[in-house]
Amino acid sequence: MESNKKVIFSGIQPSGDLTLGNYLGAIKNWVKLQEEYECYFCVVDLHAITVKQEPKDLRRRTLEVLAIYLASGIDPEKNTMFIQSHVSAHSEAAWLLTCSTYMGELSRMTQFKEKSKNSESIGAGLLTYPVLMAADILLYQTNLVPVGKDQTQHLEIARDIAERFNKTYSDTFVIPEPYIGKLGAKIMDLQEPTNKMSKSGENVNGFILIMDPPEVIRKKVNRAVTDSVGIVKYNDEQLGVKNLMTILMAITGISMGEIEAKYDGLGYAQFKKDVAEAIVAELEPIQIKINEYMGQKSYLEEIYKKGSEKANYVANKTLRKMQKKIGFIPR
Ligand code: TYM
């Protein structure tokens, strides 16, 4: 059942419709890495309920995220795809690790500070969320975690928790490394290019959804904020243009230099048109496949059931090790 390959674990929350940021920052890299590693790709529904979810939407989105993994090219024969709540070891390990985590380190997390800023009743799950993420990763003795840049801090705390546990109870976990892709690690909002593109963004024109129809994608890119400089150049003075260039490069592989040369003297209209067409060309075939998979619920079920069988086996092995080292009586 186990191979000698190094292990990858990553996941996406089914908490909203997925964006181009999720695709370029995470999934597209997973597709590239799947041959070389033993991969676990999870739909992290336990994380999604740290904010309120409508049950029927959560159900639909959980399956849709799985369909997106498949449609993007994750091979179900070679990788383990599963739903986080189907492997109860994640919740159990999260508690054990919570007891090796400090309040101070959790309350310092940028994402927690952001999300709890304007709310009076902040769920405790928002605070302990990184511990559950650490459990996800550590249960599989993960070597590498391919994520977007926004997850760097959560990866650091996972490493700190693992090191602390190893020191307290002797070596138990592999210390995971982040894998932040060179391209698309942080796709920005099209309307506010100082902010990350996010499925919870306020302005719908700021984000592109994986499921946005081609005409919507064209409209959103056309409306993307640029500047009055009028030159396609990669620099921090032109954040809107820089972001569109990043998207184009992440999709097509064309270098920044080539993009600059190609649009020299052409202005933004042609550039935006080409960016939009590149996104459409990338996402349209995936959308067709997603819709096909969403019509094959029993096939999806087969995949997540097979996935959770393998995941349960591996995760429980680590969980038993943790319990034993802590001093719990073996069952
Ligand atoms: P989530 O669901 O917010 O995002 C899923 C993945 O998409 C990446 N991402 C982006 N990348 C580039 N540009 C963007 N604008 C952008 N927006 C999102 C994220 O970095 C992430 O890789 N806590 C995680 C989910 C998680 C997880 C894990 C990840 C739970 N357990 C274990 C790795 C390993 C999260 O909320 O991601």
mmCIF file of C-alpha atoms and ligand atoms in Angstrom:
data_model
loop_
_atom_site.group_PDB
_atom_site.id
_atom_site.type_symbol
_atom_site.label_atom_id
_atom_site.label_comp_id
_atom_site.label_asym_id
_atom_site.label_seq_id
_atom_site.Cartn_x
_atom_site.Cartn_y
_atom_site.Cartn_z
ATOM 1 C CA MET A 1 0.000 0.000 0.000
ATOM 2 C CA GLU A 2 2.815 2.422 0.762
ATOM 3 C CA SER A 3 5.381 3.598 -1.783
ATOM 4 C CA ASN A 4 8.858 5.068 -1.485
ATOM 5 C CA LYS A 5 7.843 8.312 -3.064
ATOM 6 C CA LYS A 6 7.834 11.493 -1.013
ATOM 7 C CA VAL A 7 4.431 12.573 0.224
ATOM 8 C CA ILE A 8 2.352 15.584 -0.780
ATOM 9 C CA PHE A 9 -0.746 16.769 1.047
ATOM 10 C CA SER A 10 -2.920 19.697 0.074
ATOM 11 C CA GLY A 11 -6.530 20.768 0.288
ATOM 12 C CA ILE A 12 -9.105 23.376 -0.632
ATOM 13 C CA GLN A 13 -12.103 24.542 1.362
ATOM 14 C CA PRO A 14 -15.524 24.056 -0.184
ATOM 15 C CA SER A 15 -16.595 27.328 1.429
ATOM 16 C CA GLY A 16 -17.366 29.279 -1.723
ATOM 17 C CA ASP A 17 -17.055 28.896 -5.464
ATOM 18 C CA LEU A 18 -13.411 28.361 -6.375
ATOM 19 C CA THR A 19 -11.467 31.122 -8.103
ATOM 20 C CA LEU A 20 -8.753 31.412 -10.698
ATOM 21 C CA GLY A 21 -6.467 32.078 -7.689
ATOM 22 C CA ASN A 22 -7.210 28.620 -6.250
ATOM 23 C CA TYR A 23 -6.601 27.095 -9.659
ATOM 24 C CA LEU A 24 -3.311 28.850 -10.457
ATOM 25 C CA GLY A 25 -1.976 28.986 -6.896
ATOM 26 C CA ALA A 26 -2.758 25.380 -6.015
ATOM 27 C CA ILE A 27 -4.437 22.939 -8.408
ATOM 28 C CA LYS A 28 -2.354 23.667 -11.508
ATOM 29 C CA ASN A 29 0.799 22.925 -9.512
ATOM 30 C CA TRP A 30 -0.672 19.724 -8.090
ATOM 31 C CA VAL A 31 -1.247 18.450 -11.613
ATOM 32 C CA LYS A 32 2.439 18.953 -12.356
ATOM 33 C CA LEU A 33 3.608 17.288 -9.133
ATOM 34 C CA GLN A 34 1.346 14.226 -9.144
ATOM 35 C CA GLU A 35 3.699 11.922 -11.050
ATOM 36 C CA GLU A 36 6.657 12.443 -8.809
ATOM 37 C CA TYR A 37 4.975 12.250 -5.396
ATOM 38 C CA GLU A 38 2.564 10.155 -3.415
ATOM 39 C CA CYS A 39 -0.285 12.672 -3.235
ATOM 40 C CA TYR A 40 -3.241 13.253 -0.950
ATOM 41 C CA PHE A 41 -5.683 15.872 -2.211
ATOM 42 C CA CYS A 42 -8.385 16.634 0.269
ATOM 43 C CA VAL A 43 -11.640 18.598 0.217
ATOM 44 C CA VAL A 44 -11.413 20.264 3.612
ATOM 45 C CA ASP A 45 -15.049 20.490 4.665
ATOM 46 C CA LEU A 46 -14.186 20.649 8.389
ATOM 47 C CA HIS A 47 -12.294 23.857 7.699
ATOM 48 C CA ALA A 48 -15.212 25.266 5.734
ATOM 49 C CA ILE A 49 -17.509 25.277 8.773
ATOM 50 C CA THR A 50 -15.291 27.735 10.623
ATOM 51 C CA VAL A 51 -17.662 30.200 8.964
ATOM 52 C CA LYS A 52 -21.393 29.601 8.561
ATOM 53 C CA GLN A 53 -22.354 27.334 5.678
ATOM 54 C CA GLU A 54 -25.716 26.506 4.160
ATOM 55 C CA PRO A 55 -25.880 22.679 4.379
ATOM 56 C CA LYS A 56 -27.117 22.124 0.838
ATOM 57 C CA ASP A 57 -24.507 24.494 -0.607
ATOM 58 C CA LEU A 58 -21.779 22.812 1.407
ATOM 59 C CA ARG A 59 -22.845 19.422 0.029
ATOM 60 C CA ARG A 60 -22.863 20.663 -3.565
ATOM 61 C CA ARG A 61 -19.563 22.497 -3.258
ATOM 62 C CA THR A 62 -17.811 19.580 -1.610
ATOM 63 C CA LEU A 63 -18.597 17.404 -4.613
ATOM 64 C CA GLU A 64 -17.818 20.253 -6.981
ATOM 65 C CA VAL A 65 -14.331 20.702 -5.523
ATOM 66 C CA LEU A 66 -13.705 16.999 -6.088
ATOM 67 C CA ALA A 67 -15.034 17.344 -9.654
ATOM 68 C CA ILE A 68 -12.669 20.311 -10.153
ATOM 69 C CA TYR A 69 -9.692 18.231 -8.996
ATOM 70 C CA LEU A 70 -10.577 15.524 -11.501
ATOM 71 C CA ALA A 71 -11.430 17.889 -14.342
ATOM 72 C CA SER A 72 -8.137 19.759 -13.873
ATOM 73 C CA GLY A 73 -6.230 16.537 -14.465
ATOM 74 C CA ILE A 74 -5.632 14.934 -11.069
ATOM 75 C CA ASP A 75 -5.523 11.226 -11.843
ATOM 76 C CA PRO A 76 -7.705 9.207 -9.441
ATOM 77 C CA GLU A 77 -5.687 6.076 -10.151
ATOM 78 C CA LYS A 78 -2.449 7.641 -8.962
ATOM 79 C CA ASN A 79 -3.619 9.985 -6.193
ATOM 80 C CA THR A 80 -5.696 9.755 -3.069
ATOM 81 C CA MET A 81 -8.625 12.169 -3.194
ATOM 82 C CA PHE A 82 -10.936 12.322 -0.218
ATOM 83 C CA ILE A 83 -13.235 14.393 1.948
ATOM 84 C CA GLN A 84 -11.717 15.540 5.228
ATOM 85 C CA SER A 85 -14.744 14.717 7.429
ATOM 86 C CA HIS A 86 -14.612 11.098 6.192
ATOM 87 C CA VAL A 87 -11.361 10.572 8.063
ATOM 88 C CA SER A 88 -12.135 11.173 11.721
ATOM 89 C CA ALA A 89 -8.447 11.005 12.629
ATOM 90 C CA HIS A 90 -8.184 14.633 11.424
ATOM 91 C CA SER A 91 -10.513 15.876 14.171
ATOM 92 C CA GLU A 92 -8.929 13.650 16.803
ATOM 93 C CA ALA A 93 -5.374 14.568 15.919
ATOM 94 C CA ALA A 94 -6.371 18.236 15.861
ATOM 95 C CA TRP A 95 -7.371 17.998 19.528
ATOM 96 C CA LEU A 96 -4.139 16.283 20.501
ATOM 97 C CA LEU A 97 -2.160 18.942 18.657
ATOM 98 C CA THR A 98 -4.277 21.749 20.144
ATOM 99 C CA CYS A 99 -2.801 20.720 23.468
ATOM 100 C CA SER A 100 0.670 21.315 22.020
ATOM 101 C CA THR A 101 -0.205 24.747 20.625
ATOM 102 C CA TYR A 102 -0.002 28.147 22.294
ATOM 103 C CA MET A 103 -2.810 30.705 22.290
ATOM 104 C CA GLY A 104 -0.269 33.364 21.439
ATOM 105 C CA GLU A 105 0.870 31.735 18.211
ATOM 106 C CA LEU A 106 -2.729 31.187 17.064
ATOM 107 C CA SER A 107 -3.898 34.703 17.806
ATOM 108 C CA ARG A 108 -0.925 36.115 15.891
ATOM 109 C CA MET A 109 -2.038 34.512 12.591
ATOM 110 C CA THR A 110 -2.742 37.189 9.972
ATOM 111 C CA GLN A 111 -5.745 35.346 8.572
ATOM 112 C CA PHE A 112 -7.325 35.065 12.023
ATOM 113 C CA LYS A 113 -6.741 38.757 12.688
ATOM 114 C CA GLU A 114 -8.267 39.668 9.310
ATOM 115 C CA LYS A 115 -11.293 37.428 9.641
ATOM 116 C CA SER A 116 -12.066 38.371 13.225
ATOM 117 C CA LYS A 117 -11.644 42.103 12.699
ATOM 118 C CA ASN A 118 -15.197 43.186 12.047
ATOM 119 C CA SER A 119 -17.127 40.571 13.928
ATOM 120 C CA GLU A 120 -18.442 40.458 17.481
ATOM 121 C CA SER A 121 -19.031 36.720 17.677
ATOM 122 C CA ILE A 122 -15.897 35.069 16.390
ATOM 123 C CA GLY A 123 -16.101 31.285 16.272
ATOM 124 C CA ALA A 124 -13.358 29.497 18.202
ATOM 125 C CA GLY A 125 -12.831 27.390 15.065
ATOM 126 C CA LEU A 126 -11.362 30.414 13.307
ATOM 127 C CA LEU A 127 -8.679 30.561 15.966
ATOM 128 C CA THR A 128 -7.888 26.839 16.086
ATOM 129 C CA TYR A 129 -8.139 26.388 12.307
ATOM 130 C CA PRO A 130 -4.333 26.173 11.771
ATOM 131 C CA VAL A 131 -4.146 23.267 14.236
ATOM 132 C CA LEU A 132 -6.615 21.275 12.134
ATOM 133 C CA MET A 133 -4.537 22.138 9.085
ATOM 134 C CA ALA A 134 -1.429 20.914 10.905
ATOM 135 C CA ALA A 135 -3.265 17.655 11.708
ATOM 136 C CA ASP A 136 -4.193 17.254 8.019
ATOM 137 C CA ILE A 137 -0.591 17.578 6.996
ATOM 138 C CA LEU A 138 1.169 15.706 9.793
ATOM 139 C CA LEU A 139 -1.081 12.624 9.772
ATOM 140 C CA TYR A 140 0.272 11.653 6.348
ATOM 141 C CA GLN A 141 3.943 12.206 7.236
ATOM 142 C CA THR A 142 3.887 14.838 4.517
ATOM 143 C CA ASN A 143 7.129 16.086 2.983
ATOM 144 C CA LEU A 144 5.732 18.810 0.761
ATOM 145 C CA VAL A 145 2.639 21.037 0.880
ATOM 146 C CA PRO A 146 1.858 22.827 -2.405
ATOM 147 C CA VAL A 147 -0.146 25.967 -1.572
ATOM 148 C CA GLY A 148 -0.452 29.622 -2.524
ATOM 149 C CA LYS A 149 1.574 32.256 -0.695
ATOM 150 C CA ASP A 150 -1.301 33.144 1.640
ATOM 151 C CA GLN A 151 -0.846 29.796 3.424
ATOM 152 C CA THR A 152 2.841 30.297 4.302
ATOM 153 C CA GLN A 153 2.110 31.310 7.883
ATOM 154 C CA HIS A 154 -0.138 28.294 8.456
ATOM 155 C CA LEU A 155 2.621 26.053 7.168
ATOM 156 C CA GLU A 156 5.085 27.610 9.569
ATOM 157 C CA ILE A 157 2.863 26.961 12.546
ATOM 158 C CA ALA A 158 2.342 23.352 11.370
ATOM 159 C CA ARG A 159 6.110 22.939 11.367
ATOM 160 C CA ASP A 160 6.417 24.517 14.823
ATOM 161 C CA ILE A 161 3.707 22.249 16.246
ATOM 162 C CA ALA A 162 5.349 19.174 14.692
ATOM 163 C CA GLU A 163 8.766 20.088 16.056
ATOM 164 C CA ARG A 164 7.338 20.744 19.506
ATOM 165 C CA PHE A 165 5.501 17.398 19.545
ATOM 166 C CA ASN A 166 8.616 15.578 18.329
ATOM 167 C CA LYS A 167 10.656 17.207 21.071
ATOM 168 C CA THR A 168 8.145 16.474 23.819
ATOM 169 C CA TYR A 169 7.272 12.896 22.859
ATOM 170 C CA SER A 170 10.200 11.807 20.609
ATOM 171 C CA ASP A 171 10.216 11.727 16.819
ATOM 172 C CA THR A 172 6.706 11.233 15.488
ATOM 173 C CA PHE A 173 6.213 13.514 12.506
ATOM 174 C CA VAL A 174 8.062 14.360 9.333
ATOM 175 C CA ILE A 175 8.583 18.138 9.266
ATOM 176 C CA PRO A 176 6.758 19.380 6.157
ATOM 177 C CA GLU A 177 8.112 21.916 3.677
ATOM 178 C CA PRO A 178 5.933 24.403 1.798
ATOM 179 C CA TYR A 179 5.898 24.318 -1.986
ATOM 180 C CA ILE A 180 4.962 27.728 -3.307
ATOM 181 C CA GLY A 181 4.895 27.669 -7.110
ATOM 182 C CA LYS A 182 6.984 30.218 -8.982
ATOM 183 C CA LEU A 183 3.931 31.192 -11.011
ATOM 184 C CA GLY A 184 0.535 32.218 -9.702
ATOM 185 C CA ALA A 185 1.481 31.968 -6.042
ATOM 186 C CA LYS A 186 -0.577 35.061 -5.348
ATOM 187 C CA ILE A 187 -3.206 36.111 -7.860
ATOM 188 C CA MET A 188 -4.591 39.506 -6.948
ATOM 189 C CA ASP A 189 -8.101 40.970 -7.059
ATOM 190 C CA LEU A 190 -8.844 42.478 -10.484
ATOM 191 C CA GLN A 191 -10.458 45.563 -8.963
ATOM 192 C CA GLU A 192 -8.186 45.987 -5.923
ATOM 193 C CA PRO A 193 -4.821 44.562 -7.004
ATOM 194 C CA THR A 194 -3.375 45.147 -3.539
ATOM 195 C CA ASN A 195 -5.701 42.407 -2.223
ATOM 196 C CA LYS A 196 -5.557 38.672 -2.865
ATOM 197 C CA MET A 197 -8.173 37.348 -5.301
ATOM 198 C CA SER A 198 -10.616 35.575 -3.025
ATOM 199 C CA LYS A 199 -13.887 33.704 -3.282
ATOM 200 C CA SER A 200 -15.142 35.894 -0.453
ATOM 201 C CA GLY A 201 -14.156 39.120 -2.218
ATOM 202 C CA GLU A 202 -16.788 41.861 -2.042
ATOM 203 C CA ASN A 203 -16.770 43.032 -5.662
ATOM 204 C CA VAL A 204 -17.722 40.241 -8.094
ATOM 205 C CA ASN A 205 -15.668 41.923 -10.799
ATOM 206 C CA GLY A 206 -12.590 41.444 -8.639
ATOM 207 C CA PHE A 207 -12.478 37.661 -8.931
ATOM 208 C CA ILE A 208 -12.807 35.115 -11.713
ATOM 209 C CA LEU A 209 -14.498 31.892 -10.744
ATOM 210 C CA ILE A 210 -13.401 28.595 -12.233
ATOM 211 C CA MET A 211 -17.028 28.173 -13.325
ATOM 212 C CA ASP A 212 -17.497 31.683 -14.776
ATOM 213 C CA PRO A 213 -18.853 31.454 -18.346
ATOM 214 C CA PRO A 214 -16.508 32.774 -21.084
ATOM 215 C CA GLU A 215 -18.476 35.999 -21.606
ATOM 216 C CA VAL A 216 -18.282 36.770 -17.877
ATOM 217 C CA ILE A 217 -14.532 36.117 -17.877
ATOM 218 C CA ARG A 218 -14.085 38.453 -20.859
ATOM 219 C CA LYS A 219 -16.141 41.157 -19.162
ATOM 220 C CA LYS A 220 -14.277 40.903 -15.862
ATOM 221 C CA VAL A 221 -10.835 41.028 -17.500
ATOM 222 C CA ASN A 222 -11.920 43.931 -19.675
ATOM 223 C CA ARG A 223 -13.003 45.820 -16.542
ATOM 224 C CA ALA A 224 -9.842 44.952 -14.613
ATOM 225 C CA VAL A 225 -8.172 47.981 -13.072
ATOM 226 C CA THR A 226 -4.999 49.111 -14.841
ATOM 227 C CA ASP A 227 -3.400 52.572 -14.855
ATOM 228 C CA SER A 228 -2.695 55.563 -17.032
ATOM 229 C CA VAL A 229 0.874 54.566 -17.899
ATOM 230 C CA GLY A 230 -0.319 52.669 -20.964
ATOM 231 C CA ILE A 231 2.700 50.336 -21.183
ATOM 232 C CA VAL A 232 2.617 46.602 -20.474
ATOM 233 C CA LYS A 233 5.526 46.344 -18.053
ATOM 234 C CA TYR A 234 6.108 44.103 -15.056
ATOM 235 C CA ASN A 235 6.692 46.339 -12.053
ATOM 236 C CA ASP A 236 5.268 47.296 -8.669
ATOM 237 C CA GLU A 237 4.055 50.681 -9.859
ATOM 238 C CA GLN A 238 1.495 49.005 -12.135
ATOM 239 C CA LEU A 239 -0.079 46.386 -9.900
ATOM 240 C CA GLY A 240 -3.129 45.738 -12.089
ATOM 241 C CA VAL A 241 -1.007 45.139 -15.184
ATOM 242 C CA LYS A 242 1.474 43.076 -13.167
ATOM 243 C CA ASN A 243 -1.346 40.826 -11.998
ATOM 244 C CA LEU A 244 -2.725 40.308 -15.510
ATOM 245 C CA MET A 245 0.795 39.503 -16.719
ATOM 246 C CA THR A 246 1.181 36.990 -13.884
ATOM 247 C CA ILE A 247 -2.072 35.308 -14.889
ATOM 248 C CA LEU A 248 -1.019 35.175 -18.545
ATOM 249 C CA MET A 249 2.381 33.771 -17.665
ATOM 250 C CA ALA A 250 0.978 31.200 -15.215
ATOM 251 C CA ILE A 251 -1.412 29.919 -17.868
ATOM 252 C CA THR A 252 0.661 30.052 -21.036
ATOM 253 C CA GLY A 253 4.216 29.833 -19.727
ATOM 254 C CA ILE A 254 5.257 32.879 -21.811
ATOM 255 C CA SER A 255 7.944 34.864 -19.980
ATOM 256 C CA MET A 256 7.447 38.406 -18.693
ATOM 257 C CA GLY A 257 10.041 39.650 -21.194
ATOM 258 C CA GLU A 258 8.172 38.069 -24.075
ATOM 259 C CA ILE A 259 4.885 39.549 -22.890
ATOM 260 C CA GLU A 260 6.434 43.024 -22.603
ATOM 261 C CA ALA A 261 7.911 42.734 -26.109
ATOM 262 C CA LYS A 262 4.699 41.421 -27.629
ATOM 263 C CA TYR A 263 2.568 44.325 -26.363
ATOM 264 C CA ASP A 264 5.153 47.040 -26.847
ATOM 265 C CA GLY A 265 3.282 49.989 -28.333
ATOM 266 C CA LEU A 266 -0.043 48.131 -28.399
ATOM 267 C CA GLY A 267 -1.655 49.499 -25.228
ATOM 268 C CA TYR A 268 -3.962 47.628 -22.904
ATOM 269 C CA ALA A 269 -6.937 46.680 -25.071
ATOM 270 C CA GLN A 270 -5.226 43.910 -27.055
ATOM 271 C CA PHE A 271 -3.345 42.755 -23.963
ATOM 272 C CA LYS A 272 -6.545 42.386 -21.932
ATOM 273 C CA LYS A 273 -8.236 40.619 -24.795
ATOM 274 C CA ASP A 274 -5.430 38.070 -24.981
ATOM 275 C CA VAL A 275 -5.397 37.566 -21.204
ATOM 276 C CA ALA A 276 -9.140 36.902 -21.284
ATOM 277 C CA GLU A 277 -8.792 34.438 -24.162
ATOM 278 C CA ALA A 278 -5.968 32.602 -22.397
ATOM 279 C CA ILE A 279 -8.147 32.190 -19.284
ATOM 280 C CA VAL A 280 -11.126 31.048 -21.365
ATOM 281 C CA ALA A 281 -8.972 28.557 -23.282
ATOM 282 C CA GLU A 282 -7.675 27.145 -19.996
ATOM 283 C CA LEU A 283 -10.955 27.003 -18.084
ATOM 284 C CA GLU A 284 -13.552 26.152 -20.726
ATOM 285 C CA PRO A 285 -12.475 22.516 -21.255
ATOM 286 C CA ILE A 286 -12.220 22.101 -17.480
ATOM 287 C CA GLN A 287 -15.737 23.508 -17.005
ATOM 288 C CA ILE A 288 -17.143 21.021 -19.495
ATOM 289 C CA LYS A 289 -15.508 18.168 -17.595
ATOM 290 C CA ILE A 290 -16.658 19.522 -14.211
ATOM 291 C CA ASN A 291 -20.248 19.501 -15.451
ATOM 292 C CA GLU A 292 -19.804 15.964 -16.717
ATOM 293 C CA TYR A 293 -18.423 14.777 -13.379
ATOM 294 C CA MET A 294 -21.199 16.554 -11.479
ATOM 295 C CA GLY A 295 -23.623 14.431 -13.478
ATOM 296 C CA GLN A 296 -21.820 11.259 -12.366
ATOM 297 C CA LYS A 297 -22.415 11.280 -8.626
ATOM 298 C CA SER A 298 -21.815 7.554 -8.259
ATOM 299 C CA TYR A 299 -18.416 7.892 -9.925
ATOM 300 C CA LEU A 300 -17.508 10.725 -7.536
ATOM 301 C CA GLU A 301 -18.697 8.578 -4.648
ATOM 302 C CA GLU A 302 -16.495 5.722 -5.804
ATOM 303 C CA ILE A 303 -13.487 8.037 -5.808
ATOM 304 C CA TYR A 304 -14.021 9.655 -2.416
ATOM 305 C CA LYS A 305 -14.847 6.308 -0.805
ATOM 306 C CA LYS A 306 -11.744 4.646 -2.193
ATOM 307 C CA GLY A 307 -9.771 7.745 -1.183
ATOM 308 C CA SER A 308 -11.009 7.738 2.387
ATOM 309 C CA GLU A 309 -10.202 4.048 2.783
ATOM 310 C CA LYS A 310 -6.557 4.659 1.996
ATOM 311 C CA ALA A 311 -6.488 7.965 3.911
ATOM 312 C CA ASN A 312 -8.067 6.361 6.994
ATOM 313 C CA TYR A 313 -5.485 3.610 6.969
ATOM 314 C CA VAL A 314 -2.505 5.969 6.796
ATOM 315 C CA ALA A 315 -3.936 8.635 9.119
ATOM 316 C CA ASN A 316 -4.973 6.134 11.804
ATOM 317 C CA LYS A 317 -1.498 4.676 11.857
ATOM 318 C CA THR A 318 -0.043 8.080 12.753
ATOM 319 C CA LEU A 319 -2.884 8.815 15.182
ATOM 320 C CA ARG A 320 -2.226 5.567 17.089
ATOM 321 C CA LYS A 321 1.431 6.497 17.294
ATOM 322 C CA MET A 322 0.515 9.911 18.717
ATOM 323 C CA GLN A 323 -1.885 8.436 21.265
ATOM 324 C CA LYS A 324 0.644 5.876 22.416
ATOM 325 C CA LYS A 325 3.388 8.448 22.863
ATOM 326 C CA ILE A 326 1.091 10.763 24.795
ATOM 327 C CA GLY A 327 0.350 7.929 27.237
ATOM 328 C CA PHE A 328 -3.149 6.820 26.297
ATOM 329 C CA ILE A 329 -4.058 3.173 26.953
ATOM 330 C CA PRO A 330 -4.075 1.253 23.640
ATOM 331 C CA ARG A 331 -7.579 0.119 22.648
HETATM 332 P P1 TYM B 1 -8.163 27.893 0.591
HETATM 333 O O1 TYM B 1 -9.340 26.988 0.441
HETATM 334 O O2 TYM B 1 -8.399 29.286 1.035
HETATM 335 O O3 TYM B 1 -7.365 27.956 -0.773
HETATM 336 C C1 TYM B 1 -6.981 26.776 -1.445
HETATM 337 C C2 TYM B 1 -5.636 26.970 -2.119
HETATM 338 O O4 TYM B 1 -5.701 28.050 -3.054
HETATM 339 C C3 TYM B 1 -4.647 28.964 -2.789
HETATM 340 N N1 TYM B 1 -5.104 30.319 -3.112
HETATM 341 C C4 TYM B 1 -4.457 31.168 -3.911
HETATM 342 N N2 TYM B 1 -3.306 31.049 -4.599
HETATM 343 C C5 TYM B 1 -2.918 32.091 -5.358
HETATM 344 N N3 TYM B 1 -3.623 33.249 -5.463
HETATM 345 C C6 TYM B 1 -4.778 33.417 -4.791
HETATM 346 N N4 TYM B 1 -5.470 34.540 -4.916
HETATM 347 C C7 TYM B 1 -5.244 32.340 -3.979
HETATM 348 N N5 TYM B 1 -6.340 32.157 -3.199
HETATM 349 C C8 TYM B 1 -6.232 30.920 -2.674
HETATM 350 C C9 TYM B 1 -4.360 28.797 -1.309
HETATM 351 O O5 TYM B 1 -3.068 29.243 -0.977
HETATM 352 C C10 TYM B 1 -4.525 27.311 -1.137
HETATM 353 O O6 TYM B 1 -3.351 26.631 -1.516
HETATM 354 N N6 TYM B 1 -6.217 26.352 4.907
HETATM 355 C C11 TYM B 1 -6.289 26.092 3.497
HETATM 356 C C12 TYM B 1 -6.836 24.725 3.156
HETATM 357 C C13 TYM B 1 -6.161 23.597 3.861
HETATM 358 C C14 TYM B 1 -4.901 23.050 3.529
HETATM 359 C C15 TYM B 1 -4.696 21.987 4.472
HETATM 360 C C16 TYM B 1 -3.952 23.333 2.561
HETATM 361 C C17 TYM B 1 -6.648 22.908 4.922
HETATM 362 N N7 TYM B 1 -5.767 21.935 5.285
HETATM 363 C C18 TYM B 1 -3.537 21.220 4.453
HETATM 364 C C19 TYM B 1 -2.790 22.555 2.547
HETATM 365 C C20 TYM B 1 -2.595 21.525 3.472
HETATM 366 C C21 TYM B 1 -7.193 27.122 2.855
HETATM 367 O O7 TYM B 1 -8.009 27.732 3.480
HETATM 368 O O8 TYM B 1 -7.071 27.203 1.508
#
